[in-house]
Every structure is written in C-alpha cells, then in structure tokens.
Amino acid sequence: MAAQGGLVFQEKVSRLLSKQRGKPVLKPNKTLALKDSVANRKMKKGEATCITEMSVMMACWKQHNFADALCSSEMKAFYTCVHNAQVAMKAKSEQTNAQGGRLLPRQATTLLKRFPNMRTEV
C-alpha cells in the first residue's frame, strides 16, 4: 500500500515538472521548508456541564438567604455532578493520549525546536 502511495506521489511530481528541462513549473514564493514553531492557538473548550444543578443550588441559596444547611441536598447533587464530569473528562483525555492524540501547540513547538529542520529547499 505504501509503494502505491509513493507511485501516485511520483506521478503528481512528474506532472508538475516541465517537459523541456525537468524544472518545476510552479515557483513557490516561500521556501518549501517547515518552520521550527507552531502557531500558539488555544484549544477549544468543551461544553459546560452541571448547569441545571448549579442553577437549582443558586435558586435554593437565594430562597433561603444563602444558608448552606438548608440547601445541602442541592449542593450534594451539584458536587456529585461536578465529580462525575471531571472523571469523564479525565478518562477522555487518557483515551486520546493512549491513541496518539494531537499535541498541544507548546509541546509541538518544543519538539520542533529540539529537532530543527534543514533550511534548504527539497
């Protein structure tokens, strides 16, 4: 399968070469080399969890003048929901790390700086 992919790539490169001298038809305006850093973008946040439990707890607090003793069942439900959400998030992150998930931009930059690319064109 890898040999077939190599052949397809060679065919595409041969189509891009001019017929006369074998020089590339397309001339890039930048060098064809990877940078030694990655754009520092923030990862997308997940969706909010336990919103209903939090709103019920805050409504109870407002109703009972912020007395924790009178709203203990609502607080317990909220904390249980938060704990379950944290466990689920941790399991999901461990699963993506075990599967070879994506690197954070900072991690990718440190790896690229540790192993810099050649600055010449291919």
mmCIF file of N, CA and C in Angstrom:
data_model
loop_
_atom_site.group_PDB
_atom_site.id
_atom_site.type_symbol
_atom_site.label_atom_id
_atom_site.label_comp_id
_atom_site.label_asym_id
_atom_site.label_seq_id
_atom_site.Cartn_x
_atom_site.Cartn_y
_atom_site.Cartn_z
ATOM 1 N N MET A 1 0.823 -1.190 0.000
ATOM 2 C CA MET A 1 0.000 0.000 0.000
ATOM 3 C C MET A 1 0.868 1.256 0.000
ATOM 4 N N ALA A 2 1.977 1.232 0.768
ATOM 5 C CA ALA A 2 2.854 2.396 0.822
ATOM 6 C C ALA A 2 3.550 2.608 -0.516
ATOM 7 N N ALA A 3 3.878 1.509 -1.198
ATOM 8 C CA ALA A 3 4.527 1.627 -2.502
ATOM 9 C C ALA A 3 3.577 2.273 -3.509
ATOM 10 N N GLN A 4 2.306 1.940 -3.413
ATOM 11 C CA GLN A 4 1.327 2.523 -4.320
ATOM 12 C C GLN A 4 1.205 4.022 -4.068
ATOM 13 N N GLY A 5 1.208 4.432 -2.793
ATOM 14 C CA GLY A 5 1.154 5.856 -2.468
ATOM 15 C C GLY A 5 2.370 6.595 -2.988
ATOM 16 N N GLY A 6 3.553 5.927 -2.954
ATOM 17 C CA GLY A 6 4.765 6.535 -3.487
ATOM 18 C C GLY A 6 4.688 6.728 -4.991
ATOM 19 N N LEU A 7 4.079 5.770 -5.676
ATOM 20 C CA LEU A 7 3.932 5.887 -7.123
ATOM 21 C C LEU A 7 2.997 7.028 -7.496
ATOM 22 N N VAL A 8 1.925 7.155 -6.760
ATOM 23 C CA VAL A 8 0.974 8.241 -7.021
ATOM 24 C C VAL A 8 1.653 9.585 -6.815
ATOM 25 N N PHE A 9 2.462 9.676 -5.762
ATOM 26 C CA PHE A 9 3.175 10.922 -5.481
ATOM 27 C C PHE A 9 4.167 11.239 -6.601
ATOM 28 N N GLN A 10 4.899 10.228 -7.055
ATOM 29 C CA GLN A 10 5.859 10.428 -8.145
ATOM 30 C C GLN A 10 5.155 10.889 -9.423
ATOM 31 N N GLU A 11 3.975 10.331 -9.690
ATOM 32 C CA GLU A 11 3.225 10.744 -10.872
ATOM 33 C C GLU A 11 2.801 12.204 -10.777
ATOM 34 N N LYS A 12 2.364 12.633 -9.588
ATOM 35 C CA LYS A 12 1.959 14.030 -9.414
ATOM 36 C C LYS A 12 3.145 14.966 -9.587
ATOM 37 N N VAL A 13 4.309 14.558 -9.049
ATOM 38 C CA VAL A 13 5.501 15.398 -9.191
ATOM 39 C C VAL A 13 5.918 15.470 -10.653
ATOM 40 N N SER A 14 5.853 14.357 -11.366
ATOM 41 C CA SER A 14 6.268 14.367 -12.776
ATOM 42 C C SER A 14 5.329 15.234 -13.616
ATOM 43 N N ARG A 15 4.062 15.327 -13.245
ATOM 44 C CA ARG A 15 3.137 16.206 -13.965
ATOM 45 C C ARG A 15 3.467 17.674 -13.736
ATOM 46 N N LEU A 16 4.014 18.004 -12.547
ATOM 47 C CA LEU A 16 4.337 19.389 -12.244
ATOM 48 C C LEU A 16 5.660 19.833 -12.875
ATOM 49 N N LEU A 17 6.491 18.905 -13.309
ATOM 50 C CA LEU A 17 7.755 19.266 -13.942
ATOM 51 C C LEU A 17 7.524 19.634 -15.392
ATOM 52 N N SER A 18 8.285 20.607 -15.874
ATOM 53 C CA SER A 18 8.134 20.997 -17.278
ATOM 54 C C SER A 18 8.722 19.911 -18.172
ATOM 55 N N LYS A 19 8.245 19.857 -19.368
ATOM 56 C CA LYS A 19 8.652 18.811 -20.307
ATOM 57 C C LYS A 19 10.090 19.025 -20.803
ATOM 58 N N GLN A 20 10.560 20.290 -20.863
ATOM 59 C CA GLN A 20 11.841 20.564 -21.511
ATOM 60 C C GLN A 20 13.036 20.265 -20.615
ATOM 61 N N ARG A 21 13.115 20.871 -19.449
ATOM 62 C CA ARG A 21 14.333 20.769 -18.648
ATOM 63 C C ARG A 21 14.130 20.027 -17.326
ATOM 64 N N GLY A 22 12.929 19.660 -17.003
ATOM 65 C CA GLY A 22 12.678 18.975 -15.755
ATOM 66 C C GLY A 22 12.638 19.892 -14.548
ATOM 67 N N LYS A 23 12.491 21.206 -14.773
ATOM 68 C CA LYS A 23 12.397 22.154 -13.668
ATOM 69 C C LYS A 23 10.937 22.318 -13.273
ATOM 70 N N PRO A 24 10.677 22.680 -12.046
ATOM 71 C CA PRO A 24 9.284 22.842 -11.616
ATOM 72 C C PRO A 24 8.571 23.955 -12.371
ATOM 73 N N VAL A 25 7.320 23.698 -12.715
ATOM 74 C CA VAL A 25 6.504 24.698 -13.384
ATOM 75 C C VAL A 25 6.051 25.737 -12.370
ATOM 76 N N LEU A 26 5.683 25.279 -11.194
ATOM 77 C CA LEU A 26 5.225 26.186 -10.149
ATOM 78 C C LEU A 26 6.421 26.703 -9.360
ATOM 79 N N LYS A 27 6.455 28.002 -9.130
ATOM 80 C CA LYS A 27 7.543 28.595 -8.356
ATOM 81 C C LYS A 27 6.964 29.128 -7.060
ATOM 82 N N PRO A 28 7.299 28.518 -5.934
ATOM 83 C CA PRO A 28 6.743 28.981 -4.660
ATOM 84 C C PRO A 28 7.342 30.319 -4.256
ATOM 85 N N ASN A 29 6.539 31.134 -3.585
ATOM 86 C CA ASN A 29 7.016 32.435 -3.141
ATOM 87 C C ASN A 29 7.743 32.354 -1.797
ATOM 88 N N LYS A 30 7.624 31.223 -1.104
ATOM 89 C CA LYS A 30 8.346 30.991 0.149
ATOM 90 C C LYS A 30 9.129 29.697 0.018
ATOM 91 N N THR A 31 10.088 29.525 0.892
ATOM 92 C CA THR A 31 10.864 28.295 0.842
ATOM 93 C C THR A 31 9.994 27.120 1.262
ATOM 94 N N LEU A 32 10.273 25.974 0.665
ATOM 95 C CA LEU A 32 9.491 24.777 0.978
ATOM 96 C C LEU A 32 10.128 24.027 2.133
ATOM 97 N N ALA A 33 10.131 24.657 3.293
ATOM 98 C CA ALA A 33 10.689 24.041 4.492
ATOM 99 C C ALA A 33 9.756 24.357 5.651
ATOM 100 N N LEU A 34 9.631 23.426 6.579
ATOM 101 C CA LEU A 34 8.778 23.639 7.738
ATOM 102 C C LEU A 34 9.418 24.614 8.706
ATOM 103 N N LYS A 35 8.599 25.365 9.420
ATOM 104 C CA LYS A 35 9.101 26.269 10.446
ATOM 105 C C LYS A 35 9.474 25.471 11.690
ATOM 106 N N ASP A 36 10.201 26.112 12.589
ATOM 107 C CA ASP A 36 10.581 25.467 13.835
ATOM 108 C C ASP A 36 9.622 25.821 14.968
ATOM 109 N N SER A 37 8.446 26.301 14.627
ATOM 110 C CA SER A 37 7.454 26.624 15.647
ATOM 111 C C SER A 37 6.059 26.439 15.065
ATOM 112 N N VAL A 38 5.098 26.380 15.961
ATOM 113 C CA VAL A 38 3.701 26.204 15.590
ATOM 114 C C VAL A 38 2.941 27.397 16.140
ATOM 115 N N ALA A 39 1.899 27.821 15.441
ATOM 116 C CA ALA A 39 1.076 28.932 15.923
ATOM 117 C C ALA A 39 0.484 28.569 17.269
ATOM 118 N N ASN A 40 0.567 29.482 18.208
ATOM 119 C CA ASN A 40 0.110 29.225 19.562
ATOM 120 C C ASN A 40 -1.385 29.510 19.664
ATOM 121 N N ARG A 41 -2.188 28.522 19.319
ATOM 122 C CA ARG A 41 -3.641 28.676 19.362
ATOM 123 C C ARG A 41 -4.189 27.987 20.590
ATOM 124 N N LYS A 42 -5.256 28.528 21.083
ATOM 125 C CA LYS A 42 -5.908 27.920 22.239
ATOM 126 C C LYS A 42 -6.780 26.762 21.776
ATOM 127 N N MET A 43 -6.782 25.706 22.561
ATOM 128 C CA MET A 43 -7.633 24.567 22.249
ATOM 129 C C MET A 43 -9.081 24.949 22.568
ATOM 130 N N LYS A 44 -10.006 24.347 21.848
ATOM 131 C CA LYS A 44 -11.413 24.645 22.075
ATOM 132 C C LYS A 44 -11.853 24.076 23.421
ATOM 133 N N LYS A 45 -12.639 24.862 24.096
ATOM 134 C CA LYS A 45 -13.171 24.421 25.375
ATOM 135 C C LYS A 45 -14.332 23.463 25.143
ATOM 136 N N GLY A 46 -14.524 22.568 26.083
ATOM 137 C CA GLY A 46 -15.655 21.661 25.998
ATOM 138 C C GLY A 46 -16.939 22.363 26.397
ATOM 139 N N GLU A 47 -18.019 21.673 26.265
ATOM 140 C CA GLU A 47 -19.302 22.274 26.615
ATOM 141 C C GLU A 47 -19.450 22.323 28.138
ATOM 142 N N ALA A 48 -20.265 23.238 28.609
ATOM 143 C CA ALA A 48 -20.481 23.412 30.039
ATOM 144 C C ALA A 48 -21.316 22.252 30.587
ATOM 145 N N THR A 49 -20.953 21.804 31.759
ATOM 146 C CA THR A 49 -21.678 20.711 32.392
ATOM 147 C C THR A 49 -22.245 21.185 33.722
ATOM 148 N N CYS A 50 -23.226 20.489 34.206
ATOM 149 C CA CYS A 50 -23.839 20.716 35.527
ATOM 150 C C CYS A 50 -24.479 22.094 35.660
ATOM 151 N N ILE A 51 -24.970 22.648 34.581
ATOM 152 C CA ILE A 51 -25.595 23.976 34.629
ATOM 153 C C ILE A 51 -26.912 23.919 35.401
ATOM 154 N N THR A 52 -27.698 22.904 35.154
ATOM 155 C CA THR A 52 -29.004 22.831 35.834
ATOM 156 C C THR A 52 -28.818 22.646 37.330
ATOM 157 N N GLU A 53 -27.874 21.781 37.726
ATOM 158 C CA GLU A 53 -27.640 21.564 39.160
ATOM 159 C C GLU A 53 -27.152 22.840 39.831
ATOM 160 N N MET A 54 -26.298 23.592 39.144
ATOM 161 C CA MET A 54 -25.791 24.839 39.712
ATOM 162 C C MET A 54 -26.904 25.870 39.836
ATOM 163 N N SER A 55 -27.784 25.953 38.832
ATOM 164 C CA SER A 55 -28.860 26.942 38.914
ATOM 165 C C SER A 55 -29.863 26.578 40.003
ATOM 166 N N VAL A 56 -30.124 25.268 40.194
ATOM 167 C CA VAL A 56 -31.022 24.848 41.280
ATOM 168 C C VAL A 56 -30.402 25.188 42.630
ATOM 169 N N MET A 57 -29.101 24.958 42.768
ATOM 170 C CA MET A 57 -28.419 25.266 44.029
ATOM 171 C C MET A 57 -28.446 26.768 44.308
ATOM 172 N N MET A 58 -28.205 27.593 43.286
ATOM 173 C CA MET A 58 -28.222 29.047 43.498
ATOM 174 C C MET A 58 -29.617 29.560 43.793
ATOM 175 N N ALA A 59 -30.635 28.952 43.175
ATOM 176 C CA ALA A 59 -32.014 29.357 43.476
ATOM 177 C C ALA A 59 -32.360 29.017 44.920
ATOM 178 N N CYS A 60 -31.875 27.861 45.371
ATOM 179 C CA CYS A 60 -32.116 27.483 46.767
ATOM 180 C C CYS A 60 -31.418 28.448 47.715
ATOM 181 N N TRP A 61 -30.186 28.801 47.389
ATOM 182 C CA TRP A 61 -29.469 29.764 48.234
ATOM 183 C C TRP A 61 -30.217 31.086 48.313
ATOM 184 N N LYS A 62 -30.697 31.559 47.175
ATOM 185 C CA LYS A 62 -31.401 32.840 47.156
ATOM 186 C C LYS A 62 -32.695 32.763 47.957
ATOM 187 N N GLN A 63 -33.347 31.613 47.862
ATOM 188 C CA GLN A 63 -34.616 31.440 48.565
ATOM 189 C C GLN A 63 -34.415 31.384 50.079
ATOM 190 N N HIS A 64 -33.291 30.813 50.515
ATOM 191 C CA HIS A 64 -33.040 30.633 51.948
ATOM 192 C C HIS A 64 -31.952 31.562 52.468
ATOM 193 N N ASN A 65 -31.740 32.703 51.836
ATOM 194 C CA ASN A 65 -30.776 33.713 52.267
ATOM 195 C C ASN A 65 -29.367 33.153 52.436
ATOM 196 N N PHE A 66 -28.942 32.340 51.466
ATOM 197 C CA PHE A 66 -27.587 31.792 51.383
ATOM 198 C C PHE A 66 -27.190 30.960 52.596
ATOM 199 N N ALA A 67 -28.137 30.216 53.109
ATOM 200 C CA ALA A 67 -27.856 29.293 54.211
ATOM 201 C C ALA A 67 -27.504 27.928 53.618
ATOM 202 N N ASP A 68 -26.262 27.479 53.870
ATOM 203 C CA ASP A 68 -25.803 26.213 53.295
ATOM 204 C C ASP A 68 -26.532 25.009 53.896
ATOM 205 N N ALA A 69 -26.911 25.100 55.152
ATOM 206 C CA ALA A 69 -27.532 23.951 55.820
ATOM 207 C C ALA A 69 -28.888 23.607 55.203
ATOM 208 N N LEU A 70 -29.625 24.608 54.742
ATOM 209 C CA LEU A 70 -30.954 24.366 54.192
ATOM 210 C C LEU A 70 -30.892 23.868 52.739
ATOM 211 N N CYS A 71 -29.754 24.029 52.081
ATOM 212 C CA CYS A 71 -29.617 23.627 50.674
ATOM 213 C C CYS A 71 -28.591 22.506 50.504
ATOM 214 N N SER A 72 -28.466 21.661 51.506
ATOM 215 C CA SER A 72 -27.419 20.632 51.454
ATOM 216 C C SER A 72 -27.678 19.593 50.360
ATOM 217 N N SER A 73 -28.935 19.244 50.107
ATOM 218 C CA SER A 73 -29.218 18.241 49.078
ATOM 219 C C SER A 73 -28.883 18.770 47.678
ATOM 220 N N GLU A 74 -29.190 20.064 47.425
ATOM 221 C CA GLU A 74 -28.862 20.664 46.137
ATOM 222 C C GLU A 74 -27.349 20.777 45.944
ATOM 223 N N MET A 75 -26.644 21.128 47.032
ATOM 224 C CA MET A 75 -25.189 21.227 46.960
ATOM 225 C C MET A 75 -24.568 19.852 46.705
ATOM 226 N N LYS A 76 -25.114 18.835 47.362
ATOM 227 C CA LYS A 76 -24.591 17.483 47.175
ATOM 228 C C LYS A 76 -24.805 17.027 45.727
ATOM 229 N N ALA A 77 -25.962 17.339 45.154
ATOM 230 C CA ALA A 77 -26.238 16.972 43.771
ATOM 231 C C ALA A 77 -25.279 17.691 42.811
ATOM 232 N N PHE A 78 -24.998 18.968 43.091
ATOM 233 C CA PHE A 78 -24.076 19.731 42.249
ATOM 234 C C PHE A 78 -22.663 19.169 42.326
ATOM 235 N N TYR A 79 -22.167 18.923 43.528
ATOM 236 C CA TYR A 79 -20.814 18.395 43.687
ATOM 237 C C TYR A 79 -20.671 16.997 43.082
ATOM 238 N N THR A 80 -21.714 16.182 43.163
ATOM 239 C CA THR A 80 -21.685 14.857 42.537
ATOM 240 C C THR A 80 -21.594 14.990 41.022
ATOM 241 N N CYS A 81 -22.357 15.907 40.475
ATOM 242 C CA CYS A 81 -22.321 16.137 39.029
ATOM 243 C C CYS A 81 -20.940 16.617 38.586
ATOM 244 N N VAL A 82 -20.341 17.534 39.337
ATOM 245 C CA VAL A 82 -19.007 18.051 39.000
ATOM 246 C C VAL A 82 -17.980 16.926 39.058
ATOM 247 N N HIS A 83 -18.062 16.090 40.090
ATOM 248 C CA HIS A 83 -17.121 14.977 40.222
ATOM 249 C C HIS A 83 -17.247 14.010 39.038
ATOM 250 N N ASN A 84 -18.477 13.683 38.661
ATOM 251 C CA ASN A 84 -18.691 12.783 37.524
ATOM 252 C C ASN A 84 -18.175 13.389 36.221
ATOM 253 N N ALA A 85 -18.360 14.687 36.040
ATOM 254 C CA ALA A 85 -17.881 15.353 34.833
ATOM 255 C C ALA A 85 -16.359 15.361 34.779
ATOM 256 N N GLN A 86 -15.702 15.562 35.930
ATOM 257 C CA GLN A 86 -14.237 15.545 35.970
ATOM 258 C C GLN A 86 -13.699 14.154 35.671
ATOM 259 N N VAL A 87 -14.346 13.119 36.190
ATOM 260 C CA VAL A 87 -13.922 11.747 35.919
ATOM 261 C C VAL A 87 -14.067 11.433 34.432
ATOM 262 N N ALA A 88 -15.182 11.863 33.841
ATOM 263 C CA ALA A 88 -15.404 11.617 32.414
ATOM 264 C C ALA A 88 -14.378 12.358 31.562
ATOM 265 N N MET A 89 -14.046 13.596 31.932
ATOM 266 C CA MET A 89 -13.071 14.368 31.180
ATOM 267 C C MET A 89 -11.682 13.746 31.289
ATOM 268 N N LYS A 90 -11.324 13.278 32.470
ATOM 269 C CA LYS A 90 -10.023 12.640 32.671
ATOM 270 C C LYS A 90 -9.927 11.353 31.857
ATOM 271 N N ALA A 91 -10.996 10.563 31.835
ATOM 272 C CA ALA A 91 -10.998 9.321 31.058
ATOM 273 C C ALA A 91 -10.885 9.621 29.568
ATOM 274 N N LYS A 92 -11.539 10.682 29.115
ATOM 275 C CA LYS A 92 -11.473 11.052 27.705
ATOM 276 C C LYS A 92 -10.068 11.517 27.325
ATOM 277 N N SER A 93 -9.424 12.299 28.193
ATOM 278 C CA SER A 93 -8.067 12.769 27.885
ATOM 279 C C SER A 93 -7.072 11.622 27.895
ATOM 280 N N GLU A 94 -7.236 10.659 28.803
ATOM 281 C CA GLU A 94 -6.348 9.497 28.820
ATOM 282 C C GLU A 94 -6.553 8.644 27.579
ATOM 283 N N GLN A 95 -7.779 8.560 27.112
ATOM 284 C CA GLN A 95 -8.071 7.772 25.917
ATOM 285 C C GLN A 95 -7.425 8.409 24.684
ATOM 286 N N THR A 96 -7.486 9.734 24.554
ATOM 287 C CA THR A 96 -6.875 10.394 23.402
ATOM 288 C C THR A 96 -5.355 10.309 23.474
ATOM 289 N N ASN A 97 -4.775 10.366 24.684
ATOM 290 C CA ASN A 97 -3.328 10.238 24.814
ATOM 291 C C ASN A 97 -2.877 8.831 24.467
ATOM 292 N N ALA A 98 -3.650 7.829 24.829
ATOM 293 C CA ALA A 98 -3.291 6.446 24.524
ATOM 294 C C ALA A 98 -3.389 6.175 23.030
ATOM 295 N N GLN A 99 -4.280 6.874 22.347
ATOM 296 C CA GLN A 99 -4.461 6.673 20.914
ATOM 297 C C GLN A 99 -3.507 7.529 20.093
ATOM 298 N N GLY A 100 -2.634 8.250 20.734
ATOM 299 C CA GLY A 100 -1.728 9.123 19.988
ATOM 300 C C GLY A 100 -2.439 10.372 19.520
ATOM 301 N N GLY A 101 -3.117 11.050 20.422
ATOM 302 C CA GLY A 101 -3.885 12.234 20.065
ATOM 303 C C GLY A 101 -2.992 13.382 19.651
ATOM 304 N N ARG A 102 -3.570 14.505 19.428
ATOM 305 C CA ARG A 102 -2.844 15.676 18.953
ATOM 306 C C ARG A 102 -2.009 16.271 20.072
ATOM 307 N N LEU A 103 -0.901 16.877 19.683
ATOM 308 C CA LEU A 103 -0.054 17.582 20.635
ATOM 309 C C LEU A 103 -0.582 18.992 20.830
ATOM 310 N N LEU A 104 -0.344 19.527 21.996
ATOM 311 C CA LEU A 104 -0.641 20.926 22.227
ATOM 312 C C LEU A 104 0.372 21.763 21.448
ATOM 313 N N PRO A 105 0.012 22.986 21.063
ATOM 314 C CA PRO A 105 0.948 23.810 20.287
ATOM 315 C C PRO A 105 2.289 24.017 20.992
ATOM 316 N N ARG A 106 2.275 24.187 22.298
ATOM 317 C CA ARG A 106 3.526 24.389 23.034
ATOM 318 C C ARG A 106 4.404 23.138 22.974
ATOM 319 N N GLN A 107 3.783 21.956 23.080
ATOM 320 C CA GLN A 107 4.546 20.714 23.005
ATOM 321 C C GLN A 107 5.138 20.523 21.614
ATOM 322 N N ALA A 108 4.364 20.833 20.578
ATOM 323 C CA ALA A 108 4.853 20.696 19.206
ATOM 324 C C ALA A 108 6.012 21.659 18.955
ATOM 325 N N THR A 109 5.930 22.866 19.481
ATOM 326 C CA THR A 109 7.000 23.843 19.287
ATOM 327 C C THR A 109 8.279 23.387 19.969
ATOM 328 N N THR A 110 8.177 22.847 21.184
ATOM 329 C CA THR A 110 9.390 22.381 21.867
ATOM 330 C C THR A 110 10.025 21.217 21.117
ATOM 331 N N LEU A 111 9.209 20.323 20.570
ATOM 332 C CA LEU A 111 9.762 19.223 19.786
ATOM 333 C C LEU A 111 10.421 19.719 18.503
ATOM 334 N N LEU A 112 9.782 20.670 17.829
ATOM 335 C CA LEU A 112 10.355 21.201 16.596
ATOM 336 C C LEU A 112 11.645 21.968 16.855
ATOM 337 N N LYS A 113 11.740 22.649 17.993
ATOM 338 C CA LYS A 113 12.983 23.361 18.314
ATOM 339 C C LYS A 113 14.084 22.387 18.719
ATOM 340 N N ARG A 114 13.699 21.278 19.307
ATOM 341 C CA ARG A 114 14.683 20.267 19.680
ATOM 342 C C ARG A 114 15.268 19.597 18.454
ATOM 343 N N PHE A 115 14.441 19.388 17.434
ATOM 344 C CA PHE A 115 14.871 18.761 16.181
ATOM 345 C C PHE A 115 14.573 19.703 15.026
ATOM 346 N N PRO A 116 15.424 20.721 14.820
ATOM 347 C CA PRO A 116 15.120 21.719 13.773
ATOM 348 C C PRO A 116 15.222 21.132 12.376
ATOM 349 N N ASN A 117 14.516 21.773 11.451
ATOM 350 C CA ASN A 117 14.507 21.343 10.056
ATOM 351 C C ASN A 117 15.667 21.991 9.305
ATOM 352 N N MET A 118 16.025 21.377 8.196
ATOM 353 C CA MET A 118 17.023 21.985 7.318
ATOM 354 C C MET A 118 16.388 23.185 6.648
ATOM 355 N N ARG A 119 17.147 24.208 6.438
ATOM 356 C CA ARG A 119 16.619 25.442 5.853
ATOM 357 C C ARG A 119 16.702 25.466 4.340
ATOM 358 N N THR A 120 17.192 24.417 3.726
ATOM 359 C CA THR A 120 17.295 24.405 2.269
ATOM 360 C C THR A 120 16.058 23.778 1.675
ATOM 361 N N GLU A 121 15.786 24.117 0.428
ATOM 362 C CA GLU A 121 14.630 23.551 -0.252
ATOM 363 C C GLU A 121 14.899 22.118 -0.647
ATOM 364 N N VAL A 122 13.839 21.387 -0.813
ATOM 365 C CA VAL A 122 13.941 19.982 -1.201
ATOM 366 C C VAL A 122 14.230 19.878 -2.678
#
